[in-house]
Coordinates of C-alpha atoms and ligand atoms in Angstrom, one line a residue:
X71 CA 95.4 41.4 61.5
X72 CA 96.1 42.0 57.9
X73 CA 93.7 41.9 54.9
X74 CA 90.2 41.2 55.8
X75 CA 87.7 38.8 54.2
X76 CA 84.3 40.0 53.0
X77 CA 82.7 38.1 56.0
X78 CA 84.9 40.0 58.4
X79 CA 84.2 43.4 56.7
X80 CA 80.4 42.7 57.1
X81 CA 80.6 41.5 60.6
X82 CA 82.6 44.5 61.6
X83 CA 80.3 47.1 60.1
X84 CA 77.2 45.2 61.5
X85 CA 78.8 45.2 65.0
X86 CA 79.3 49.0 64.9
X87 CA 75.6 49.8 65.1
X88 CA 76.3 53.2 63.8
X89 CA 73.5 55.8 63.7
X90 CA 72.0 55.6 60.2
X91 CA 68.7 57.1 59.4
X92 CA 66.8 56.4 56.2
X93 CA 63.3 57.3 55.2
X94 CA 62.8 58.7 58.7
X95 CA 63.7 55.5 60.4
X96 CA 66.9 54.6 62.3
X97 CA 68.4 51.3 60.8
X98 CA 68.0 48.8 63.6
X99 CA 69.9 45.5 63.6
X100 CA 72.4 44.5 60.9
X101 CA 73.0 47.2 58.3
X102 CA 74.1 44.5 55.9
X103 CA 70.6 43.0 55.9
X104 CA 68.9 46.3 55.3
X105 CA 67.5 46.4 51.7
X106 CA 69.3 49.7 51.0
X107 CA 72.7 48.4 51.9
X108 CA 72.5 44.7 51.3
X109 CA 73.6 44.6 47.6
X110 CA 76.4 47.1 47.8
X111 CA 77.8 45.6 51.0
X112 CA 77.8 42.2 49.3
X113 CA 79.6 43.7 46.4
X114 CA 82.1 45.4 48.7
X115 CA 82.6 42.1 50.6
X116 CA 83.6 40.4 47.3
X117 CA 86.4 42.9 46.9
X118 CA 87.8 41.9 50.3
X119 CA 87.5 38.2 49.4
X120 CA 89.3 38.7 46.1
X121 CA 92.4 39.9 48.0
X122 CA 92.7 36.3 49.5
X123 CA 92.3 34.5 46.1
X124 CA 95.5 32.8 45.0
X125 CA 95.4 34.3 41.5
X126 CA 95.0 37.8 42.9
X127 CA 96.9 38.0 46.2
X128 CA 100.1 39.3 44.6
X129 CA 98.2 41.8 42.5
X130 CA 96.0 43.1 45.3
X131 CA 98.2 43.0 48.3
X132 CA 101.8 43.6 49.4
X133 CA 103.8 42.9 52.5
X134 CA 103.5 45.6 55.1
X135 CA 106.8 47.3 56.0
X136 CA 105.9 47.2 59.8
X137 CA 104.0 43.9 60.5
X138 CA 105.2 41.9 57.5
X139 CA 101.7 40.8 57.0
X140 CA 99.8 41.1 53.7
X141 CA 98.1 44.5 53.4
X142 CA 96.0 46.1 50.6
X143 CA 97.9 47.4 47.6
X144 CA 96.0 50.7 47.7
X145 CA 97.8 51.6 50.9
X146 CA 101.2 51.2 49.2
X147 CA 103.3 54.3 49.3
X148 CA 105.0 55.2 46.0
X149 CA 108.8 55.1 45.9
X150 CA 109.3 53.7 42.4
X151 CA 107.7 53.5 39.0
X152 CA 107.0 49.9 39.7
X153 CA 105.0 50.8 42.9
X154 CA 102.8 53.1 40.7
X155 CA 102.3 50.4 38.2
X156 CA 101.4 47.9 40.9
X157 CA 98.9 50.4 42.3
X158 CA 97.3 50.9 38.8
X159 CA 97.0 47.1 38.2
X160 CA 95.3 46.6 41.6
X161 CA 92.9 49.4 41.1
X162 CA 91.9 48.0 37.8
X163 CA 91.4 44.6 39.2
X164 CA 89.0 45.8 41.9
X165 CA 87.2 48.1 39.4
X166 CA 86.7 45.1 37.2
X167 CA 84.7 43.5 40.1
X168 CA 82.3 46.5 40.1
X169 CA 82.7 47.5 36.5
X170 CA 83.6 50.9 37.8
X171 CA 80.2 51.6 39.3
X172 CA 81.4 51.9 42.9
X173 CA 83.2 55.2 43.0
X174 CA 84.0 54.7 46.6
X175 CA 85.3 51.2 46.7
X176 CA 87.9 51.1 49.6
X177 CA 90.9 51.8 47.4
X178 CA 89.6 55.3 46.8
X179 CA 89.9 56.3 50.4
X180 CA 92.9 54.1 51.2
X181 CA 94.7 56.0 48.4
X182 CA 93.5 59.4 49.9
X183 CA 94.9 58.4 53.3
X184 CA 98.1 57.1 51.8
X185 CA 98.5 60.4 49.9
X186 CA 98.0 62.5 53.0
X187 CA 100.2 60.4 55.2
X188 CA 103.0 60.6 52.6
X189 CA 102.9 64.3 53.0
X190 CA 102.6 64.3 56.9
X191 CA 106.1 66.1 57.0
X192 CA 104.3 69.2 55.8
X193 CA 102.5 69.3 59.2
X194 CA 105.7 69.1 61.3
X195 CA 106.3 71.9 63.7
X196 CA 103.2 73.9 62.6
X197 CA 100.8 75.1 65.3
X198 CA 98.0 72.6 66.2
X199 CA 99.3 70.0 63.9
X200 CA 100.0 66.3 64.6
X201 CA 101.8 64.6 61.8
X202 CA 102.4 61.6 64.0
X203 CA 98.7 61.1 64.5
X204 CA 98.2 61.0 60.7
X205 CA 101.1 58.5 60.2
X206 CA 99.7 56.4 63.0
X207 CA 96.2 56.4 61.7
X208 CA 97.4 55.5 58.2
X209 CA 99.3 52.6 59.6
X210 CA 96.5 51.5 61.7
X211 CA 94.0 51.6 58.8
X212 CA 96.4 49.7 56.6
X213 CA 97.1 46.9 59.1
X214 CA 93.3 46.6 60.0
X215 CA 92.2 46.9 56.4
X216 CA 89.7 49.6 57.5
X217 CA 87.0 51.0 55.2
X218 CA 86.5 54.8 55.2
X219 CA 84.2 57.3 53.9
X220 CA 84.8 61.0 54.0
X221 CA 83.3 64.5 54.1
X222 CA 85.2 67.3 52.7
X223 CA 82.6 70.0 52.1
X224 CA 80.1 72.1 54.1
X225 CA 76.3 72.2 53.7
X226 CA 75.0 74.0 50.7
X227 CA 73.6 77.0 52.6
X228 CA 75.1 80.0 50.9
X229 CA 77.8 79.6 48.3
X230 CA 78.6 83.3 48.0
X231 CA 82.3 83.9 47.9
X232 CA 83.9 84.4 51.4
X233 CA 80.6 83.6 53.1
X234 CA 81.2 82.8 56.8
X235 CA 78.3 81.4 58.8
X236 CA 77.3 83.5 61.8
X237 CA 77.8 82.1 65.3
X238 CA 74.2 82.0 66.3
X239 CA 73.0 79.1 64.1
X240 CA 75.6 76.4 63.7
X241 CA 75.0 74.6 60.4
X242 CA 78.5 73.7 59.0
X243 CA 80.3 71.6 61.5
X244 CA 82.7 73.4 63.8
X245 CA 84.8 73.0 66.9
X246 CA 82.6 74.0 69.9
X247 CA 84.9 73.0 72.7
X248 CA 88.4 71.5 73.4
X249 CA 88.6 69.1 76.3
X250 CA 91.3 66.9 77.7
X251 CA 89.8 64.1 75.6
X252 CA 89.7 65.9 72.3
X253 CA 87.9 68.3 70.0
X254 CA 84.1 68.6 70.4
X255 CA 82.4 69.0 67.0
X256 CA 78.9 70.2 66.3
X257 CA 77.1 70.7 63.0
X258 CA 76.8 69.1 59.6
X259 CA 78.9 68.2 56.6
X260 CA 78.5 66.8 53.1
X261 CA 78.3 64.2 51.5
X262 CA 79.5 60.8 52.7
X263 CA 79.0 58.3 50.0
X264 CA 78.8 54.9 51.7
X265 CA 78.1 56.7 55.0
X266 CA 77.3 54.2 57.6
X267 CA 78.8 51.2 55.8
X268 CA 82.4 52.0 56.5
X269 CA 84.5 51.7 59.7
X270 CA 85.6 55.3 59.7
X271 CA 84.8 58.8 58.6
X272 CA 87.6 61.0 57.4
X273 CA 86.8 64.7 57.9
X274 CA 88.9 67.4 56.2
X275 CA 88.2 71.0 55.6
X276 CA 89.6 71.8 52.2
X277 CA 89.2 75.6 52.1
X278 CA 88.3 77.4 55.2
X279 CA 88.1 81.0 56.3
X280 CA 87.0 80.2 59.7
X281 CA 89.4 78.9 62.4
X282 CA 86.7 76.8 64.1
X283 CA 86.1 75.0 60.8
X284 CA 89.6 74.3 60.0
X285 CA 90.4 70.7 60.9
X286 CA 91.4 67.3 59.7
X287 CA 90.6 64.2 61.7
X288 CA 89.1 60.7 61.5
X289 CA 86.5 59.2 63.7
X290 CA 84.8 55.8 63.9
X291 CA 81.4 55.7 62.2
X292 CA 79.8 54.7 65.5
X293 CA 81.2 57.6 67.6
X294 CA 78.5 58.8 70.0
X295 CA 76.6 61.7 68.5
X296 CA 77.7 60.9 64.9
X297 CA 74.7 60.5 62.6
X298 CA 74.3 59.5 58.9
X299 CA 71.1 60.9 57.3
X300 CA 70.7 58.9 54.1
X301 CA 68.9 59.9 51.0
X302 CA 66.1 57.6 49.7
X303 CA 67.5 54.3 48.4
X304 CA 67.6 53.7 44.7
X305 CA 67.3 49.9 45.1
X306 CA 63.7 49.3 44.1
X307 CA 63.9 45.6 44.3
X308 CA 66.7 43.1 44.5
X309 CA 66.1 41.4 41.2
X310 CA 69.3 41.5 39.2
X311 CA 67.2 41.1 36.0
X312 CA 65.2 44.3 36.8
X313 CA 68.0 46.3 38.3
X314 CA 71.2 44.7 37.3
X315 CA 73.3 47.6 38.5
X316 CA 71.2 49.3 41.2
X317 CA 70.7 46.0 43.1
X318 CA 74.5 45.5 43.2
X319 CA 76.2 48.8 43.4
X320 CA 73.9 51.4 44.9
X321 CA 76.4 53.1 47.2
X322 CA 74.1 55.5 49.1
X323 CA 75.0 59.0 50.1
X324 CA 74.5 60.6 53.5
X325 CA 74.5 64.0 55.2
X326 CA 76.7 63.8 58.3
X327 CA 75.6 65.4 61.6
X328 CA 77.9 65.9 64.5
X329 CA 76.0 66.1 67.7
X330 CA 78.7 67.2 69.9
X331 CA 81.0 64.4 68.8
X332 CA 84.2 64.0 70.7
X333 CA 87.2 63.5 68.4
X334 CA 90.0 61.9 70.5
X335 CA 93.2 63.9 70.3
X336 CA 95.0 60.9 68.8
X337 CA 92.7 61.1 65.8
X338 CA 93.2 64.8 65.2
X339 CA 95.7 65.6 62.4
X340 CA 95.3 69.4 62.6
X341 CA 92.9 72.1 63.9
X342 CA 92.5 75.8 64.1
X343 CA 95.2 76.4 61.5
X344 CA 93.9 78.3 58.4
X345 CA 97.0 78.0 56.4
X346 CA 97.2 74.2 56.8
X347 CA 93.5 73.7 56.2
X348 CA 93.8 75.6 52.9
X349 CA 97.1 74.2 51.7
X350 CA 97.5 70.7 53.0
X351 CA 95.3 68.9 50.4
X352 CA 97.1 70.8 47.5
X353 CA 100.6 70.3 48.8
X354 CA 100.1 66.6 49.5
X355 CA 99.7 64.2 46.6
X356 CA 96.0 63.9 47.2
X357 CA 94.9 65.0 43.7
X358 CA 97.7 63.1 41.9
X359 CA 97.5 59.7 43.7
X360 CA 93.6 59.7 44.1
X361 CA 93.0 60.7 40.5
X362 CA 95.5 57.9 39.4
X363 CA 93.1 55.5 41.2
X364 CA 90.1 57.2 39.8
X365 CA 91.2 56.9 36.2
X366 CA 91.7 53.2 36.5
X367 CA 88.1 53.0 37.6
X368 CA 86.8 55.3 34.9
X369 CA 88.6 53.4 32.2
X370 CA 86.9 50.1 33.3
X371 CA 83.5 51.9 33.4
X372 CA 84.0 53.2 29.9
X373 CA 84.9 49.8 28.7
X374 CA 81.7 48.5 30.2
X375 CA 79.7 51.3 28.6
X376 CA 81.2 50.6 25.2
X377 CA 80.2 46.9 25.7
X378 CA 76.6 47.9 26.6
X379 CA 76.3 50.3 23.6
X380 CA 77.8 47.7 21.2
X381 CA 75.4 45.1 22.5
X382 CA 72.4 47.3 21.9
X383 CA 73.7 48.0 18.3
X384 CA 74.1 44.3 17.7
X385 CA 70.7 43.4 19.2
X386 CA 68.7 45.6 17.0
X387 CA 71.1 45.7 14.1
X388 CA 71.8 49.5 13.7
X389 CA 75.6 49.2 13.2
X390 CA 75.5 50.2 9.5
X391 CA 74.3 53.8 10.2
X392 CA 77.1 56.2 10.1
X393 CA 75.8 58.3 13.1
X394 CA 75.7 55.1 15.2
X395 CA 79.2 54.4 14.3
X396 CA 80.3 58.0 15.1
X397 CA 78.7 57.7 18.6
X398 CA 80.7 54.4 19.3
X399 CA 83.8 56.2 18.1
X400 CA 83.2 59.1 20.6
X401 CA 83.3 56.5 23.4
X402 CA 86.4 54.8 21.9
X403 CA 88.2 58.2 21.7
X404 CA 87.4 58.9 25.4
X405 CA 88.5 55.4 26.4
X406 CA 91.8 55.6 24.6
X407 CA 92.4 59.2 25.8
X408 CA 91.9 58.1 29.3
X409 CA 94.2 55.2 29.0
X410 CA 96.9 57.4 27.4
X411 CA 96.5 60.0 30.2
X412 CA 96.9 57.4 32.9
X413 CA 100.1 56.0 31.4
X414 CA 101.4 59.5 30.7
X415 CA 100.8 60.5 34.3
X416 CA 103.1 57.6 35.2
X417 CA 105.7 58.3 32.5
X418 CA 106.0 61.9 33.8
X419 CA 106.0 61.0 37.5
X420 CA 108.4 63.1 39.6
X421 CA 109.9 62.9 43.0
X422 CA 108.0 65.2 45.4
X423 CA 109.3 67.3 48.2
X424 CA 108.5 64.4 50.6
X425 CA 110.6 61.9 48.7
X426 CA 107.8 59.9 47.1
X427 CA 107.2 59.5 43.4
X428 CA 104.1 61.4 42.4
X429 CA 102.2 60.8 39.1
X430 CA 102.1 63.9 36.8
X431 CA 99.3 65.9 38.4
X432 CA 98.4 68.3 35.4
X433 CA 97.9 65.2 33.2
X434 CA 95.4 63.8 35.7
X435 CA 93.8 67.2 36.1
X436 CA 93.2 67.1 32.4
X437 CA 91.6 63.7 32.7
X438 CA 89.2 64.9 35.4
X439 CA 88.1 67.6 33.0
X440 CA 87.5 65.1 30.2
X441 CA 85.5 62.5 31.9
X442 CA 82.8 64.6 33.6
X443 CA 82.0 66.2 30.2
X444 CA 82.0 62.9 28.3
X445 CA 80.1 60.8 30.8
X446 CA 76.7 62.6 30.3
X447 CA 77.2 62.1 26.6
X448 CA 77.6 58.4 27.1
X449 CA 74.2 58.2 28.7
X450 CA 72.8 60.4 26.0
X451 CA 74.2 58.0 23.4
X452 CA 72.5 55.0 25.2
X453 CA 69.2 56.9 25.1
X454 CA 69.5 57.9 21.4
X455 CA 70.5 54.4 20.4
X456 CA 68.2 52.5 22.7
X457 CA 65.1 54.7 21.9
X458 CA 61.8 52.9 22.7
X459 CA 63.7 49.8 23.6
X460 CA 64.5 51.5 26.9
X461 CA 60.9 51.6 27.7
X462 CA 59.8 48.2 26.4
X463 CA 61.3 46.5 29.5
X464 CA 58.8 44.4 31.4
X465 CA 60.0 43.1 34.7
X466 CA 61.2 39.7 35.7
X467 CA 57.8 39.1 37.3
X468 CA 56.1 40.0 34.0
X469 CA 58.2 37.4 32.2
X470 CA 57.5 34.8 34.9
X471 CA 53.7 35.3 34.2
X472 CA 54.3 35.5 30.5
X473 CA 52.1 33.3 28.3
X474 CA 54.4 33.7 25.3
X475 CA 53.4 37.2 24.2
X476 CA 56.4 39.0 25.8
X477 CA 58.9 36.4 24.6
X478 CA 57.6 36.6 21.1
X479 CA 56.8 40.3 20.6
X480 CA 59.8 41.6 22.3
X481 CA 62.3 39.5 20.4
X482 CA 65.1 41.1 18.3
X483 CA 66.4 39.5 15.2
X484 CA 68.9 37.6 17.2
X485 CA 67.4 37.3 20.7
X486 CA 64.2 36.0 22.3
X487 CA 62.1 38.6 24.2
X488 CA 63.6 37.9 27.6
X489 CA 67.2 38.0 26.4
X490 CA 66.7 41.2 24.5
X491 CA 64.9 42.9 27.5
X492 CA 67.7 41.8 29.8
X493 CA 70.2 43.8 27.7
X494 CA 67.9 46.8 27.6
X495 CA 67.2 46.8 31.3
X496 CA 70.9 47.0 31.8
X497 CA 71.2 50.0 29.4
X498 CA 68.2 51.6 31.2
X499 CA 69.7 51.1 34.7
X500 CA 73.0 52.6 33.5
X501 CA 71.5 55.7 31.8
X502 CA 67.9 56.3 33.0
X503 CA 67.0 54.7 36.4
X504 CA 67.5 56.8 39.6
X505 CA 70.8 54.8 40.1
X506 CA 71.9 55.7 36.5
X507 CA 71.2 59.4 36.8
X508 CA 73.0 59.5 40.2
X509 CA 76.0 57.9 38.4
X510 CA 76.0 60.9 36.0
X511 CA 75.8 63.4 38.9
X512 CA 78.6 61.5 40.6
X513 CA 80.9 61.6 37.7
X514 CA 80.3 65.3 37.4
X515 CA 80.9 66.2 41.0
X516 CA 82.5 63.5 43.1
X517 CA 85.9 65.0 42.9
X518 CA 84.8 68.5 43.4
X519 CA 83.1 71.2 41.3
X520 CA 84.4 70.8 37.7
X521 CA 84.4 74.6 37.3
X522 CA 86.6 75.2 40.3
X523 CA 88.8 72.2 39.2
X524 CA 89.3 73.9 35.8
X525 CA 90.2 77.1 37.6
X526 CA 92.8 75.1 39.6
X527 CA 94.3 73.8 36.4
X528 CA 94.3 77.2 34.8
X529 CA 96.2 78.7 37.7
X530 CA 98.7 75.9 38.3
X531 CA 99.5 74.9 34.7
X532 CA 103.0 76.1 33.8
X533 CA 102.6 78.2 30.6
X534 CA 105.7 80.4 31.1
X535 CA 107.9 78.6 28.6
X536 CA 105.2 79.0 25.9
X537 CA 104.8 82.7 26.7
X538 CA 108.6 83.2 26.4
X539 CA 108.6 81.4 23.1
X540 CA 106.0 83.9 21.7
X541 CA 108.0 86.8 23.1
X542 CA 111.2 85.6 21.5
X543 CA 109.3 85.0 18.2
X544 CA 107.9 88.5 18.2
X545 CA 111.5 89.9 19.0
X546 CA 112.9 88.3 15.9
X547 CA 113.6 90.6 13.0
X548 CA 114.2 88.0 10.3
Ligands
LIG763 C1 76.8 61.7 44.0 C2 77.7 62.5 44.9 C3 78.5 61.8 45.7 C4 79.5 62.6 46.5 N1 80.2 62.0 47.5 C5 81.0 62.7 48.3 C6 81.7 62.1 49.4 O1 81.7 60.9 49.5 N2 82.4 62.8 50.2 C7 82.5 64.3 50.0 O2 83.2 64.9 50.8 N3 81.8 64.9 49.0 C8 81.1 64.1 48.2 N4 80.4 64.8 47.3 C9 80.3 66.2 47.2 C10 81.2 66.8 46.1 O3 82.5 67.0 46.6 C11 80.6 68.1 45.8 O4 79.3 67.9 45.1 C12 81.4 69.0 44.9 O5 82.6 69.4 45.6 C13 80.6 70.4 44.6 O6 80.2 71.0 45.8 P1 78.6 71.2 46.0 O7 77.9 69.9 45.6 O8 78.4 71.8 47.3 O9 78.3 72.3 44.9 P2 78.3 73.9 45.1 O10 79.6 74.3 45.6 O11 77.1 74.3 45.9 O12 78.1 74.3 43.6 C14 76.7 74.5 43.0 C15 76.9 75.3 41.7 O13 77.4 76.6 42.0 C16 78.6 76.9 41.4 N5 79.5 77.5 42.3 C17 79.5 77.5 43.6 N6 80.5 78.1 44.2 C18 81.3 78.5 43.1 C19 82.5 79.3 43.1 N7 83.2 79.7 44.1 N8 82.9 79.5 41.8 C20 82.3 79.2 40.7 N9 81.1 78.5 40.7 C21 80.6 78.2 41.9 C22 79.1 75.4 40.9 O14 80.0 75.5 39.8 C23 77.9 74.6 40.7 O15 77.4 74.8 39.4 C24 79.5 64.0 46.4 C25 78.7 64.7 45.4 C26 77.8 63.9 44.6 C27 76.9 64.5 43.7

């Protein structure tokens, strides 16, 4: 099998019958028909379908080096500048389908897995490490066009530095046994966006001080004992007029519980190795490659936001005011900055120790500092410019029952009432609904705590040359 269709994606996830709990109830029957998942799974299915369309097949797929079948471009390993460019164009194409609102479209995790597999050599010869399992899983996922979610962090119990959970009460997932079949995992992890609507769950401990909690593996979403506890859904109803974004792109987030889940040895990449658990993500191209995909998505999202803001401005004719223009310029500056950073990361790509071409990581680390700061400002701009318009938004049902009042009194100088409200409902769903505020939180945190990411940039950025320049300047007598 190579690239999947949307129908195949949906059938496969439905067939898994994974344990998904929402609002105290286990999802029974087809997850794709559950109101919380229906819209987003349909959007995800469209991504798979696009891979088969004649106009997009070359952009979104490539020929597998092993099976010679067409596989998804986001699995492509990077040997040349052309590979990077192809990856960027494919990521943009998929992001355009969701306008950047699905942070975990499959290319995000495909890229993550590709990045880890490209660094599998790091695991070679190290205790309790299985580089061949990682490589095999990467190839399997690529050939089967699997979807993945992931959990990289531990529950938010006690974030004091060097906190280690005691042995009595297991909360953060850990290895409780090793059998001939595999590792036995008990406990919880955070936070699987799309949990339950993917084939697989990738589990990696990023920083660990605890041997039992040092591991990297993947497990099918329907593994016995694996449970996804979802938050409440933000899809209030399926009307695309009322909830133009929530009804389509509400990805859902889930706490993952491992109830003595057996992870087969062939899916274990490493375990009980503190050095590897703490270093592997950093040494691999995870940050560089994944952020390269992320930026493509965030650029498309910023373009969409610019479009929404401009359409509000036009609708109520406020474009002459200089503070309004300044706010649009703030969005334009972010957009152009992100586009420039993405291209710069490619221009300054370098060959890594594993032989692959890696986009310039510091440039991408800068981008992941810029966007989480600007995104909340975008939503504030929408609130400031939309003002009461964001609350004068009767529903589709209200318009269906309208005797003419709403159409007349909610008009703008250029639109009838319903047309005007349609635009403002979009702005509201983007900046104010539960879906919209979750998007803000997502952009702040999805790639990690921005404070610690800043610290990572501070410690890794090479300033030595500049310090030397200052020293030599101070030494000069003339
Ligand atoms: C919408 C959403 C979707 C997500 N999806 C996923 C997903 O699919 N998979 C996944 O694995 N994760 C996911 N995450 C989790 C994400 O990786 C974390 O939110 C992020 O790493 C921060 O961790 P935390 O939420 O536990 O915050 P915490 O680490 O608990 O931080 C809380 C606050 O304390 C401060 N703090 C804590 N420790 C320190 C420290 N050592 N130094 C300085 N300040 C500190 C932080 O700066 C922050 O202000 C998602 C998060 C969100 C919000």
